mmCIF file with all atom_site columns, C-alpha atoms in Angstrom:
data_model
loop_
_atom_site.group_PDB
_atom_site.id
_atom_site.type_symbol
_atom_site.label_atom_id
_atom_site.label_alt_id
_atom_site.label_comp_id
_atom_site.label_asym_id
_atom_site.label_entity_id
_atom_site.label_seq_id
_atom_site.pdbx_PDB_ins_code
_atom_site.Cartn_x
_atom_site.Cartn_y
_atom_site.Cartn_z
_atom_site.occupancy
_atom_site.B_iso_or_equiv
_atom_site.pdbx_formal_charge
_atom_site.auth_seq_id
_atom_site.auth_comp_id
_atom_site.auth_asym_id
_atom_site.auth_atom_id
_atom_site.pdbx_PDB_model_num
ATOM 1   C CA . ALA A 1 1   ? -27.092 33.350 40.113 1.00 69.00 ? 1   ALA A CA 1
ATOM 2   C CA . GLN A 1 2   ? -24.440 36.312 42.178 1.00 76.00 ? 2   GLN A CA 1
ATOM 3   C CA . SER A 1 3   ? -25.824 39.368 43.681 1.00 86.00 ? 3   SER A CA 1
ATOM 4   C CA . VAL A 1 4   ? -25.008 41.924 45.589 1.00 91.00 ? 4   VAL A CA 1
ATOM 5   C CA . THR A 1 5   ? -27.652 43.746 48.162 1.00 95.00 ? 5   THR A CA 1
ATOM 6   C CA . GLN A 1 6   ? -27.439 47.478 49.487 1.00 96.00 ? 6   GLN A CA 1
ATOM 7   C CA . LEU A 1 7   ? -30.509 48.311 52.608 1.00 94.00 ? 7   LEU A CA 1
ATOM 8   C CA . GLY A 1 8   ? -31.674 51.511 52.424 1.00 92.00 ? 8   GLY A CA 1
ATOM 9   C CA . SER A 1 9   ? -31.861 53.333 48.596 1.00 93.00 ? 9   SER A CA 1
ATOM 10  C CA . HIS A 1 10  ? -31.274 56.718 50.780 1.00 96.00 ? 10  HIS A CA 1
ATOM 11  C CA . VAL A 1 11  ? -29.656 57.668 54.114 1.00 97.00 ? 11  VAL A CA 1
ATOM 12  C CA . SER A 1 12  ? -29.247 60.643 55.818 1.00 97.00 ? 12  SER A CA 1
ATOM 13  C CA . VAL A 1 13  ? -26.698 61.575 58.318 1.00 97.00 ? 13  VAL A CA 1
ATOM 14  C CA . SER A 1 14  ? -25.797 64.917 60.285 1.00 97.00 ? 14  SER A CA 1
ATOM 15  C CA . GLU A 1 15  ? -22.516 66.450 60.366 1.00 97.00 ? 15  GLU A CA 1
ATOM 16  C CA . GLY A 1 16  ? -20.191 64.732 62.942 1.00 97.00 ? 16  GLY A CA 1
ATOM 17  C CA . ALA A 1 17  ? -23.284 61.751 62.871 1.00 98.00 ? 17  ALA A CA 1
ATOM 18  C CA . LEU A 1 18  ? -22.018 58.109 62.166 1.00 97.00 ? 18  LEU A CA 1
ATOM 19  C CA . VAL A 1 19  ? -22.202 56.639 58.341 1.00 98.00 ? 19  VAL A CA 1
ATOM 20  C CA . LEU A 1 20  ? -23.177 53.291 58.054 1.00 98.00 ? 20  LEU A CA 1
ATOM 21  C CA . LEU A 1 21  ? -24.408 51.911 54.600 1.00 98.00 ? 21  LEU A CA 1
ATOM 22  C CA . ARG A 1 22  ? -25.739 47.908 54.170 1.00 97.00 ? 22  ARG A CA 1
ATOM 23  C CA . CYS A 1 23  ? -24.389 45.598 52.027 1.00 96.00 ? 23  CYS A CA 1
ATOM 24  C CA . ASN A 1 24  ? -25.397 42.414 52.138 1.00 95.00 ? 24  ASN A CA 1
ATOM 25  C CA . TYR A 1 25  ? -23.882 39.323 49.384 1.00 91.00 ? 25  TYR A CA 1
ATOM 26  C CA . SER A 1 26  ? -25.105 35.666 48.053 1.00 86.00 ? 26  SER A CA 1
ATOM 27  C CA . SER A 1 27  ? -21.549 33.909 46.944 1.00 72.00 ? 27  SER A CA 1
ATOM 28  C CA . SER A 1 28  ? -20.873 30.482 47.583 1.00 67.00 ? 28  SER A CA 1
ATOM 29  C CA . VAL A 1 29  ? -17.129 30.576 48.103 1.00 67.00 ? 29  VAL A CA 1
ATOM 30  C CA . PRO A 1 30  ? -15.276 33.796 49.654 1.00 66.00 ? 30  PRO A CA 1
ATOM 31  C CA . PRO A 1 31  ? -15.415 36.756 46.899 1.00 77.00 ? 31  PRO A CA 1
ATOM 32  C CA . TYR A 1 32  ? -13.540 40.635 46.515 1.00 88.00 ? 32  TYR A CA 1
ATOM 33  C CA . LEU A 1 33  ? -16.082 42.657 47.632 1.00 92.00 ? 33  LEU A CA 1
ATOM 34  C CA . PHE A 1 34  ? -15.422 46.155 47.105 1.00 94.00 ? 34  PHE A CA 1
ATOM 35  C CA . TRP A 1 35  ? -17.119 50.158 47.954 1.00 97.00 ? 35  TRP A CA 1
ATOM 36  C CA . TYR A 1 36  ? -17.163 52.715 45.220 1.00 97.00 ? 36  TYR A CA 1
ATOM 37  C CA . VAL A 1 37  ? -18.054 56.722 45.719 1.00 97.00 ? 37  VAL A CA 1
ATOM 38  C CA . GLN A 1 38  ? -19.011 58.040 42.199 1.00 96.00 ? 38  GLN A CA 1
ATOM 39  C CA . TYR A 1 39  ? -19.512 62.532 43.173 1.00 94.00 ? 39  TYR A CA 1
ATOM 40  C CA . PRO A 1 40  ? -22.489 63.871 41.041 1.00 88.00 ? 40  PRO A CA 1
ATOM 41  C CA . ASN A 1 41  ? -21.858 63.665 37.745 1.00 85.00 ? 41  ASN A CA 1
ATOM 42  C CA . GLN A 1 42  ? -18.575 61.932 37.796 1.00 88.00 ? 42  GLN A CA 1
ATOM 43  C CA . GLY A 1 43  ? -17.443 58.483 37.442 1.00 90.00 ? 43  GLY A CA 1
ATOM 44  C CA . LEU A 1 44  ? -17.372 55.387 40.174 1.00 94.00 ? 44  LEU A CA 1
ATOM 45  C CA . GLN A 1 45  ? -13.844 55.890 42.467 1.00 94.00 ? 45  GLN A CA 1
ATOM 46  C CA . LEU A 1 46  ? -12.633 53.277 44.657 1.00 95.00 ? 46  LEU A CA 1
ATOM 47  C CA . LEU A 1 47  ? -13.587 53.038 47.984 1.00 96.00 ? 47  LEU A CA 1
ATOM 48  C CA . LEU A 1 48  ? -11.691 50.293 49.910 1.00 95.00 ? 48  LEU A CA 1
ATOM 49  C CA . LYS A 1 49  ? -11.433 46.102 48.991 1.00 93.00 ? 49  LYS A CA 1
ATOM 50  C CA . TYR A 1 50  ? -11.883 43.595 50.357 1.00 90.00 ? 50  TYR A CA 1
ATOM 51  C CA . THR A 1 51  ? -10.133 40.060 49.318 1.00 84.00 ? 51  THR A CA 1
ATOM 52  C CA . SER A 1 52  ? -9.050  38.322 52.097 1.00 78.00 ? 52  SER A CA 1
ATOM 53  C CA . ALA A 1 53  ? -5.914  39.763 53.744 1.00 75.00 ? 53  ALA A CA 1
ATOM 54  C CA . ALA A 1 54  ? -7.344  40.939 56.655 1.00 83.00 ? 54  ALA A CA 1
ATOM 55  C CA . THR A 1 55  ? -11.476 41.195 57.635 1.00 87.00 ? 55  THR A CA 1
ATOM 56  C CA . LEU A 1 56  ? -11.354 44.741 58.291 1.00 93.00 ? 56  LEU A CA 1
ATOM 57  C CA . VAL A 1 57  ? -10.829 47.020 54.710 1.00 94.00 ? 57  VAL A CA 1
ATOM 58  C CA . LYS A 1 58  ? -9.775  50.530 55.634 1.00 95.00 ? 58  LYS A CA 1
ATOM 59  C CA . GLY A 1 59  ? -11.035 53.153 53.070 1.00 94.00 ? 59  GLY A CA 1
ATOM 60  C CA . ILE A 1 60  ? -9.782  57.018 51.467 1.00 94.00 ? 60  ILE A CA 1
ATOM 61  C CA . ASN A 1 61  ? -11.090 59.088 53.433 1.00 93.00 ? 61  ASN A CA 1
ATOM 62  C CA . GLY A 1 62  ? -11.361 57.665 56.849 1.00 96.00 ? 62  GLY A CA 1
ATOM 63  C CA . PHE A 1 63  ? -14.415 54.877 54.808 1.00 97.00 ? 63  PHE A CA 1
ATOM 64  C CA . GLU A 1 64  ? -13.622 51.439 56.642 1.00 97.00 ? 64  GLU A CA 1
ATOM 65  C CA . ALA A 1 65  ? -15.497 47.987 56.397 1.00 97.00 ? 65  ALA A CA 1
ATOM 66  C CA . GLU A 1 66  ? -15.564 45.098 57.825 1.00 94.00 ? 66  GLU A CA 1
ATOM 67  C CA . PHE A 1 67  ? -15.425 40.920 56.131 1.00 92.00 ? 67  PHE A CA 1
ATOM 68  C CA . LYS A 1 68  ? -18.527 38.936 57.300 1.00 91.00 ? 68  LYS A CA 1
ATOM 69  C CA . LYS A 1 69  ? -18.194 35.314 56.033 1.00 87.00 ? 69  LYS A CA 1
ATOM 70  C CA . SER A 1 70  ? -21.108 34.241 58.713 1.00 89.00 ? 70  SER A CA 1
ATOM 71  C CA . GLU A 1 71  ? -23.179 37.073 57.542 1.00 91.00 ? 71  GLU A CA 1
ATOM 72  C CA . THR A 1 72  ? -22.292 37.734 54.221 1.00 91.00 ? 72  THR A CA 1
ATOM 73  C CA . SER A 1 73  ? -22.310 41.443 54.662 1.00 93.00 ? 73  SER A CA 1
ATOM 74  C CA . PHE A 1 74  ? -19.898 44.151 54.349 1.00 95.00 ? 74  PHE A CA 1
ATOM 75  C CA . HIS A 1 75  ? -20.758 46.732 55.622 1.00 97.00 ? 75  HIS A CA 1
ATOM 76  C CA . LEU A 1 76  ? -19.040 50.754 55.547 1.00 98.00 ? 76  LEU A CA 1
ATOM 77  C CA . THR A 1 77  ? -19.105 53.016 57.976 1.00 98.00 ? 77  THR A CA 1
ATOM 78  C CA . LYS A 1 78  ? -17.407 56.657 58.658 1.00 98.00 ? 78  LYS A CA 1
ATOM 79  C CA . PRO A 1 79  ? -17.463 57.149 61.994 1.00 97.00 ? 79  PRO A CA 1
ATOM 80  C CA . SER A 1 80  ? -17.700 61.536 61.825 1.00 97.00 ? 80  SER A CA 1
ATOM 81  C CA . ALA A 1 81  ? -19.705 61.966 58.631 1.00 97.00 ? 81  ALA A CA 1
ATOM 82  C CA . HIS A 1 82  ? -18.651 65.719 56.571 1.00 96.00 ? 82  HIS A CA 1
ATOM 83  C CA . MET A 1 83  ? -20.452 67.315 53.973 1.00 96.00 ? 83  MET A CA 1
ATOM 84  C CA . SER A 1 84  ? -18.015 66.336 51.737 1.00 95.00 ? 84  SER A CA 1
ATOM 85  C CA . ASP A 1 85  ? -18.615 62.277 52.283 1.00 97.00 ? 85  ASP A CA 1
ATOM 86  C CA . ALA A 1 86  ? -22.649 63.123 50.511 1.00 97.00 ? 86  ALA A CA 1
ATOM 87  C CA . ALA A 1 87  ? -22.707 61.211 47.668 1.00 97.00 ? 87  ALA A CA 1
ATOM 88  C CA . GLU A 1 88  ? -23.772 57.894 46.232 1.00 97.00 ? 88  GLU A CA 1
ATOM 89  C CA . TYR A 1 89  ? -21.964 54.453 47.548 1.00 97.00 ? 89  TYR A CA 1
ATOM 90  C CA . PHE A 1 90  ? -21.786 51.365 45.209 1.00 96.00 ? 90  PHE A CA 1
ATOM 91  C CA . CYS A 1 91  ? -21.443 47.893 47.439 1.00 96.00 ? 91  CYS A CA 1
ATOM 92  C CA . ALA A 1 92  ? -19.884 45.293 44.347 1.00 93.00 ? 92  ALA A CA 1
ATOM 93  C CA . VAL A 1 93  ? -18.714 42.114 44.404 1.00 90.00 ? 93  VAL A CA 1
ATOM 94  C CA . SER A 1 94  ? -15.586 40.034 41.583 1.00 85.00 ? 94  SER A CA 1
ATOM 95  C CA . GLY A 1 95  ? -14.740 36.291 41.688 1.00 73.00 ? 95  GLY A CA 1
ATOM 96  C CA . GLY A 1 96  ? -16.337 33.256 42.879 1.00 58.00 ? 96  GLY A CA 1
ATOM 97  C CA . ASN A 1 97  ? -19.194 32.666 41.291 1.00 55.00 ? 97  ASN A CA 1
ATOM 98  C CA . THR A 1 98  ? -19.917 35.406 39.245 1.00 53.00 ? 98  THR A CA 1
ATOM 99  C CA . GLY A 1 99  ? -17.927 34.174 36.559 1.00 53.00 ? 99  GLY A CA 1
ATOM 100 C CA . GLY A 1 100 ? -13.748 35.121 36.877 1.00 53.00 ? 100 GLY A CA 1
ATOM 101 C CA . PHE A 1 101 ? -13.728 38.722 35.288 1.00 69.00 ? 101 PHE A CA 1
ATOM 102 C CA . LYS A 1 102 ? -17.974 40.035 36.279 1.00 80.00 ? 102 LYS A CA 1
ATOM 103 C CA . THR A 1 103 ? -18.247 42.089 38.731 1.00 88.00 ? 103 THR A CA 1
ATOM 104 C CA . ILE A 1 104 ? -22.026 42.837 40.742 1.00 89.00 ? 104 ILE A CA 1
ATOM 105 C CA . PHE A 1 105 ? -23.465 45.821 41.573 1.00 92.00 ? 105 PHE A CA 1
ATOM 106 C CA . GLY A 1 106 ? -25.510 46.774 44.228 1.00 93.00 ? 106 GLY A CA 1
ATOM 107 C CA . ALA A 1 107 ? -27.986 49.562 42.928 1.00 94.00 ? 107 ALA A CA 1
ATOM 108 C CA . GLY A 1 108 ? -26.681 51.543 45.124 1.00 95.00 ? 108 GLY A CA 1
ATOM 109 C CA . THR A 1 109 ? -26.865 54.342 48.529 1.00 96.00 ? 109 THR A CA 1
ATOM 110 C CA . ARG A 1 110 ? -26.916 57.853 47.539 1.00 96.00 ? 110 ARG A CA 1
ATOM 111 C CA . LEU A 1 111 ? -25.994 59.376 51.350 1.00 97.00 ? 111 LEU A CA 1
ATOM 112 C CA . PHE A 1 112 ? -27.376 62.590 52.387 1.00 97.00 ? 112 PHE A CA 1
ATOM 113 C CA . VAL A 1 113 ? -25.207 64.516 54.903 1.00 97.00 ? 113 VAL A CA 1
ATOM 114 C CA . LYS A 1 114 ? -26.950 67.851 57.577 1.00 96.00 ? 114 LYS A CA 1
ATOM 115 C CA . ALA A 1 115 ? -25.853 70.329 58.681 1.00 94.00 ? 115 ALA A CA 1
ATOM 116 C CA . ASP B 2 1   ? -6.230  57.727 37.384 1.00 58.00 ? 1   ASP B CA 1
ATOM 117 C CA . ALA B 2 2   ? -6.517  54.724 34.900 1.00 67.00 ? 2   ALA B CA 1
ATOM 118 C CA . GLY B 2 3   ? -6.175  57.081 31.788 1.00 88.00 ? 3   GLY B CA 1
ATOM 119 C CA . ILE B 2 4   ? -9.261  56.099 30.406 1.00 94.00 ? 4   ILE B CA 1
ATOM 120 C CA . THR B 2 5   ? -11.385 58.853 29.016 1.00 96.00 ? 5   THR B CA 1
ATOM 121 C CA . GLN B 2 6   ? -14.644 58.765 26.869 1.00 97.00 ? 6   GLN B CA 1
ATOM 122 C CA . SER B 2 7   ? -15.871 60.585 24.076 1.00 96.00 ? 7   SER B CA 1
ATOM 123 C CA . PRO B 2 8   ? -18.682 62.323 24.218 1.00 97.00 ? 8   PRO B CA 1
ATOM 124 C CA . ARG B 2 9   ? -19.453 63.446 27.076 1.00 96.00 ? 9   ARG B CA 1
ATOM 125 C CA . HIS B 2 10  ? -22.623 63.492 25.991 1.00 97.00 ? 10  HIS B CA 1
ATOM 126 C CA . LYS B 2 11  ? -25.197 62.809 23.284 1.00 97.00 ? 11  LYS B CA 1
ATOM 127 C CA . VAL B 2 12  ? -28.669 63.608 22.567 1.00 98.00 ? 12  VAL B CA 1
ATOM 128 C CA . THR B 2 13  ? -29.455 61.789 19.424 1.00 97.00 ? 13  THR B CA 1
ATOM 129 C CA . GLU B 2 14  ? -33.541 60.919 17.680 1.00 97.00 ? 14  GLU B CA 1
ATOM 130 C CA . THR B 2 15  ? -34.702 57.152 18.041 1.00 97.00 ? 15  THR B CA 1
ATOM 131 C CA . GLY B 2 16  ? -34.071 55.506 15.323 1.00 97.00 ? 16  GLY B CA 1
ATOM 132 C CA . THR B 2 17  ? -30.867 56.929 15.222 1.00 97.00 ? 17  THR B CA 1
ATOM 133 C CA . PRO B 2 18  ? -27.017 54.551 15.581 1.00 96.00 ? 18  PRO B CA 1
ATOM 134 C CA . VAL B 2 19  ? -25.386 55.124 17.765 1.00 97.00 ? 19  VAL B CA 1
ATOM 135 C CA . THR B 2 20  ? -21.429 54.540 19.063 1.00 98.00 ? 20  THR B CA 1
ATOM 136 C CA . LEU B 2 21  ? -19.577 55.613 22.159 1.00 98.00 ? 21  LEU B CA 1
ATOM 137 C CA . ARG B 2 22  ? -16.039 55.436 22.166 1.00 98.00 ? 22  ARG B CA 1
ATOM 138 C CA . CYS B 2 23  ? -13.505 53.942 25.098 1.00 98.00 ? 23  CYS B CA 1
ATOM 139 C CA . HIS B 2 24  ? -10.568 54.583 25.280 1.00 97.00 ? 24  HIS B CA 1
ATOM 140 C CA . GLN B 2 25  ? -7.224  53.761 27.576 1.00 96.00 ? 25  GLN B CA 1
ATOM 141 C CA . THR B 2 26  ? -3.690  54.371 28.190 1.00 94.00 ? 26  THR B CA 1
ATOM 142 C CA . GLU B 2 27  ? -1.819  51.929 29.631 1.00 90.00 ? 27  GLU B CA 1
ATOM 143 C CA . ASN B 2 28  ? -3.023  47.987 27.411 1.00 90.00 ? 28  ASN B CA 1
ATOM 144 C CA . HIS B 2 29  ? -5.020  46.740 29.677 1.00 92.00 ? 29  HIS B CA 1
ATOM 145 C CA . ARG B 2 30  ? -7.097  43.494 28.182 1.00 91.00 ? 30  ARG B CA 1
ATOM 146 C CA . TYR B 2 31  ? -10.484 43.782 30.048 1.00 92.00 ? 31  TYR B CA 1
ATOM 147 C CA . MET B 2 32  ? -12.772 46.299 28.860 1.00 94.00 ? 32  MET B CA 1
ATOM 148 C CA . TYR B 2 33  ? -16.161 46.317 30.287 1.00 95.00 ? 33  TYR B CA 1
ATOM 149 C CA . TRP B 2 34  ? -19.299 48.954 29.084 1.00 97.00 ? 34  TRP B CA 1
ATOM 150 C CA . TYR B 2 35  ? -22.055 49.404 31.636 1.00 97.00 ? 35  TYR B CA 1
ATOM 151 C CA . ARG B 2 36  ? -25.074 51.360 32.357 1.00 97.00 ? 36  ARG B CA 1
ATOM 152 C CA . GLN B 2 37  ? -25.948 52.950 34.933 1.00 96.00 ? 37  GLN B CA 1
ATOM 153 C CA . ASP B 2 38  ? -30.034 53.985 35.235 1.00 94.00 ? 38  ASP B CA 1
ATOM 154 C CA . PRO B 2 39  ? -31.884 54.966 39.252 1.00 88.00 ? 39  PRO B CA 1
ATOM 155 C CA . GLY B 2 40  ? -32.321 51.752 40.771 1.00 85.00 ? 40  GLY B CA 1
ATOM 156 C CA . HIS B 2 41  ? -30.138 49.011 38.900 1.00 88.00 ? 41  HIS B CA 1
ATOM 157 C CA . GLY B 2 42  ? -26.932 50.580 39.447 1.00 89.00 ? 42  GLY B CA 1
ATOM 158 C CA . LEU B 2 43  ? -24.308 49.126 37.304 1.00 93.00 ? 43  LEU B CA 1
ATOM 159 C CA . ARG B 2 44  ? -25.556 46.702 34.554 1.00 94.00 ? 44  ARG B CA 1
ATOM 160 C CA . LEU B 2 45  ? -23.126 44.975 32.211 1.00 94.00 ? 45  LEU B CA 1
ATOM 161 C CA . ILE B 2 46  ? -23.351 45.457 28.865 1.00 96.00 ? 46  ILE B CA 1
ATOM 162 C CA . HIS B 2 47  ? -20.688 44.474 27.096 1.00 96.00 ? 47  HIS B CA 1
ATOM 163 C CA . TYR B 2 48  ? -17.378 43.372 28.593 1.00 94.00 ? 48  TYR B CA 1
ATOM 164 C CA . SER B 2 49  ? -13.869 42.541 25.773 1.00 94.00 ? 49  SER B CA 1
ATOM 165 C CA . TYR B 2 50  ? -11.273 39.922 26.829 1.00 90.00 ? 50  TYR B CA 1
ATOM 166 C CA . GLY B 2 51  ? -8.737  41.457 24.027 1.00 91.00 ? 51  GLY B CA 1
ATOM 167 C CA . VAL B 2 52  ? -8.605  42.064 20.729 1.00 93.00 ? 52  VAL B CA 1
ATOM 168 C CA . LYS B 2 53  ? -11.972 40.818 18.644 1.00 91.00 ? 53  LYS B CA 1
ATOM 169 C CA . ASP B 2 54  ? -12.488 38.503 21.741 1.00 93.00 ? 54  ASP B CA 1
ATOM 170 C CA . THR B 2 55  ? -16.087 40.414 22.574 1.00 94.00 ? 55  THR B CA 1
ATOM 171 C CA . ASP B 2 56  ? -19.044 38.615 25.279 1.00 92.00 ? 56  ASP B CA 1
ATOM 172 C CA . LYS B 2 57  ? -22.328 39.832 26.115 1.00 93.00 ? 57  LYS B CA 1
ATOM 173 C CA . GLY B 2 58  ? -23.085 40.892 29.836 1.00 92.00 ? 58  GLY B CA 1
ATOM 174 C CA . GLU B 2 59  ? -26.200 40.801 31.207 1.00 90.00 ? 59  GLU B CA 1
ATOM 175 C CA . VAL B 2 60  ? -27.819 43.225 29.282 1.00 95.00 ? 60  VAL B CA 1
ATOM 176 C CA . SER B 2 61  ? -26.711 43.651 25.498 1.00 95.00 ? 61  SER B CA 1
ATOM 177 C CA . ASP B 2 62  ? -29.708 43.644 22.875 1.00 96.00 ? 62  ASP B CA 1
ATOM 178 C CA . GLY B 2 63  ? -29.607 45.841 21.313 1.00 96.00 ? 63  GLY B CA 1
ATOM 179 C CA . TYR B 2 64  ? -26.331 47.082 22.299 1.00 97.00 ? 64  TYR B CA 1
ATOM 180 C CA . SER B 2 65  ? -23.394 46.063 19.839 1.00 97.00 ? 65  SER B CA 1
ATOM 181 C CA . VAL B 2 66  ? -19.516 46.430 20.671 1.00 97.00 ? 66  VAL B CA 1
ATOM 182 C CA . SER B 2 67  ? -15.889 46.125 18.491 1.00 97.00 ? 67  SER B CA 1
ATOM 183 C CA . ARG B 2 68  ? -12.618 46.063 19.345 1.00 97.00 ? 68  ARG B CA 1
ATOM 184 C CA . SER B 2 69  ? -9.509  46.556 16.440 1.00 95.00 ? 69  SER B CA 1
ATOM 185 C CA . LYS B 2 70  ? -7.058  47.364 18.850 1.00 95.00 ? 70  LYS B CA 1
ATOM 186 C CA . THR B 2 71  ? -6.458  46.911 23.050 1.00 95.00 ? 71  THR B CA 1
ATOM 187 C CA . GLU B 2 72  ? -6.776  50.909 23.525 1.00 96.00 ? 72  GLU B CA 1
ATOM 188 C CA . ASP B 2 73  ? -9.737  50.901 22.429 1.00 97.00 ? 73  ASP B CA 1
ATOM 189 C CA . PHE B 2 74  ? -13.580 49.154 23.034 1.00 97.00 ? 74  PHE B CA 1
ATOM 190 C CA . LEU B 2 75  ? -16.812 51.136 20.760 1.00 98.00 ? 75  LEU B CA 1
ATOM 191 C CA . LEU B 2 76  ? -20.210 50.789 22.265 1.00 98.00 ? 76  LEU B CA 1
ATOM 192 C CA . THR B 2 77  ? -22.816 50.860 19.159 1.00 98.00 ? 77  THR B CA 1
ATOM 193 C CA . LEU B 2 78  ? -26.711 51.548 19.547 1.00 97.00 ? 78  LEU B CA 1
ATOM 194 C CA . GLU B 2 79  ? -27.532 49.526 16.604 1.00 93.00 ? 79  GLU B CA 1
ATOM 195 C CA . SER B 2 80  ? -31.134 51.877 17.043 1.00 96.00 ? 80  SER B CA 1
ATOM 196 C CA . ALA B 2 81  ? -31.424 53.861 19.564 1.00 97.00 ? 81  ALA B CA 1
ATOM 197 C CA . THR B 2 82  ? -34.299 53.187 21.274 1.00 97.00 ? 82  THR B CA 1
ATOM 198 C CA . SER B 2 83  ? -36.262 56.172 24.389 1.00 97.00 ? 83  SER B CA 1
ATOM 199 C CA . SER B 2 84  ? -35.201 52.976 26.730 1.00 96.00 ? 84  SER B CA 1
ATOM 200 C CA . GLN B 2 85  ? -32.006 53.277 26.390 1.00 97.00 ? 85  GLN B CA 1
ATOM 201 C CA . THR B 2 86  ? -31.169 56.961 27.325 1.00 97.00 ? 86  THR B CA 1
ATOM 202 C CA . SER B 2 87  ? -28.928 56.234 29.762 1.00 97.00 ? 87  SER B CA 1
ATOM 203 C CA . VAL B 2 88  ? -25.495 57.203 31.680 1.00 97.00 ? 88  VAL B CA 1
ATOM 204 C CA . TYR B 2 89  ? -22.667 54.518 29.558 1.00 98.00 ? 89  TYR B CA 1
ATOM 205 C CA . PHE B 2 90  ? -20.019 54.098 31.966 1.00 97.00 ? 90  PHE B CA 1
ATOM 206 C CA . CYS B 2 91  ? -16.535 51.923 30.492 1.00 97.00 ? 91  CYS B CA 1
ATOM 207 C CA . ALA B 2 92  ? -14.617 50.329 32.141 1.00 95.00 ? 92  ALA B CA 1
ATOM 208 C CA . ILE B 2 93  ? -11.240 48.439 32.629 1.00 94.00 ? 93  ILE B CA 1
ATOM 209 C CA . SER B 2 94  ? -9.555  46.004 35.339 1.00 90.00 ? 94  SER B CA 1
ATOM 210 C CA . VAL B 2 95  ? -6.093  46.039 37.159 1.00 87.00 ? 95  VAL B CA 1
ATOM 211 C CA . LYS B 2 96  ? -6.539  41.799 38.549 1.00 82.00 ? 96  LYS B CA 1
ATOM 212 C CA . GLU B 2 97  ? -10.170 41.652 40.006 1.00 83.00 ? 97  GLU B CA 1
ATOM 213 C CA . THR B 2 98  ? -10.382 45.908 40.996 1.00 89.00 ? 98  THR B CA 1
ATOM 214 C CA . GLN B 2 99  ? -12.884 47.724 37.906 1.00 92.00 ? 99  GLN B CA 1
ATOM 215 C CA . TYR B 2 100 ? -11.320 51.134 37.380 1.00 93.00 ? 100 TYR B CA 1
ATOM 216 C CA . PHE B 2 101 ? -13.968 53.611 35.377 1.00 95.00 ? 101 PHE B CA 1
ATOM 217 C CA . GLY B 2 102 ? -14.128 56.899 33.098 1.00 95.00 ? 102 GLY B CA 1
ATOM 218 C CA . PRO B 2 103 ? -16.179 59.364 33.519 1.00 94.00 ? 103 PRO B CA 1
ATOM 219 C CA . GLY B 2 104 ? -19.102 58.379 31.696 1.00 95.00 ? 104 GLY B CA 1
ATOM 220 C CA . THR B 2 105 ? -21.875 59.367 28.564 1.00 97.00 ? 105 THR B CA 1
ATOM 221 C CA . ARG B 2 106 ? -24.330 60.910 28.779 1.00 97.00 ? 106 ARG B CA 1
ATOM 222 C CA . LEU B 2 107 ? -27.066 59.932 26.497 1.00 98.00 ? 107 LEU B CA 1
ATOM 223 C CA . LEU B 2 108 ? -30.832 61.204 26.230 1.00 98.00 ? 108 LEU B CA 1
ATOM 224 C CA . VAL B 2 109 ? -32.011 58.873 23.276 1.00 97.00 ? 109 VAL B CA 1
ATOM 225 C CA . LEU B 2 110 ? -35.778 61.537 22.297 1.00 96.00 ? 110 LEU B CA 1
#
């Protein structure tokens, strides 16, 4: 079965430091990959998505992610963290062998940003 | 903004009572989904719909039923609420491969 693993349920960085949130997926065929962000008491908002057009995907708020097929990874990065980046981040995969339109979500990583 | 609203936004109910949550969309999307969100589990699919009166089960469908009599509305019913169904429920629609989410309903079952 398709799965998504996010390494680290909590990540803490200082303001201005690099943000790195890790995501690995299992798929036997090229999937669609996503990162969503959830701010407190809100729904999930699409941050960026990979659809095979380019391996480095740029998203909103300065985030980007790189698709590495050989490592089955789709890690999320941002060069310099801002206090407003504090939120929960979800990696997700659809297509491939997830069952067409179904999307599988990771357990989430909560990002803390220290002043 | 994908034009998705959920009602109610908050609800407290007692064990054994039926509860219905409503998801409404304004853009005639074919696919709609209900998820529950619990700490440490991310989002788990309860049921989904691929058209009016066309629905199917997700990975955590026990104790839940759904109905879709109109394109714009997707209802989730907890037939007899239990404390294990205390959760945050999200509705979503999909546009091709991408899902877009409503604001959520926070349900507490006492």
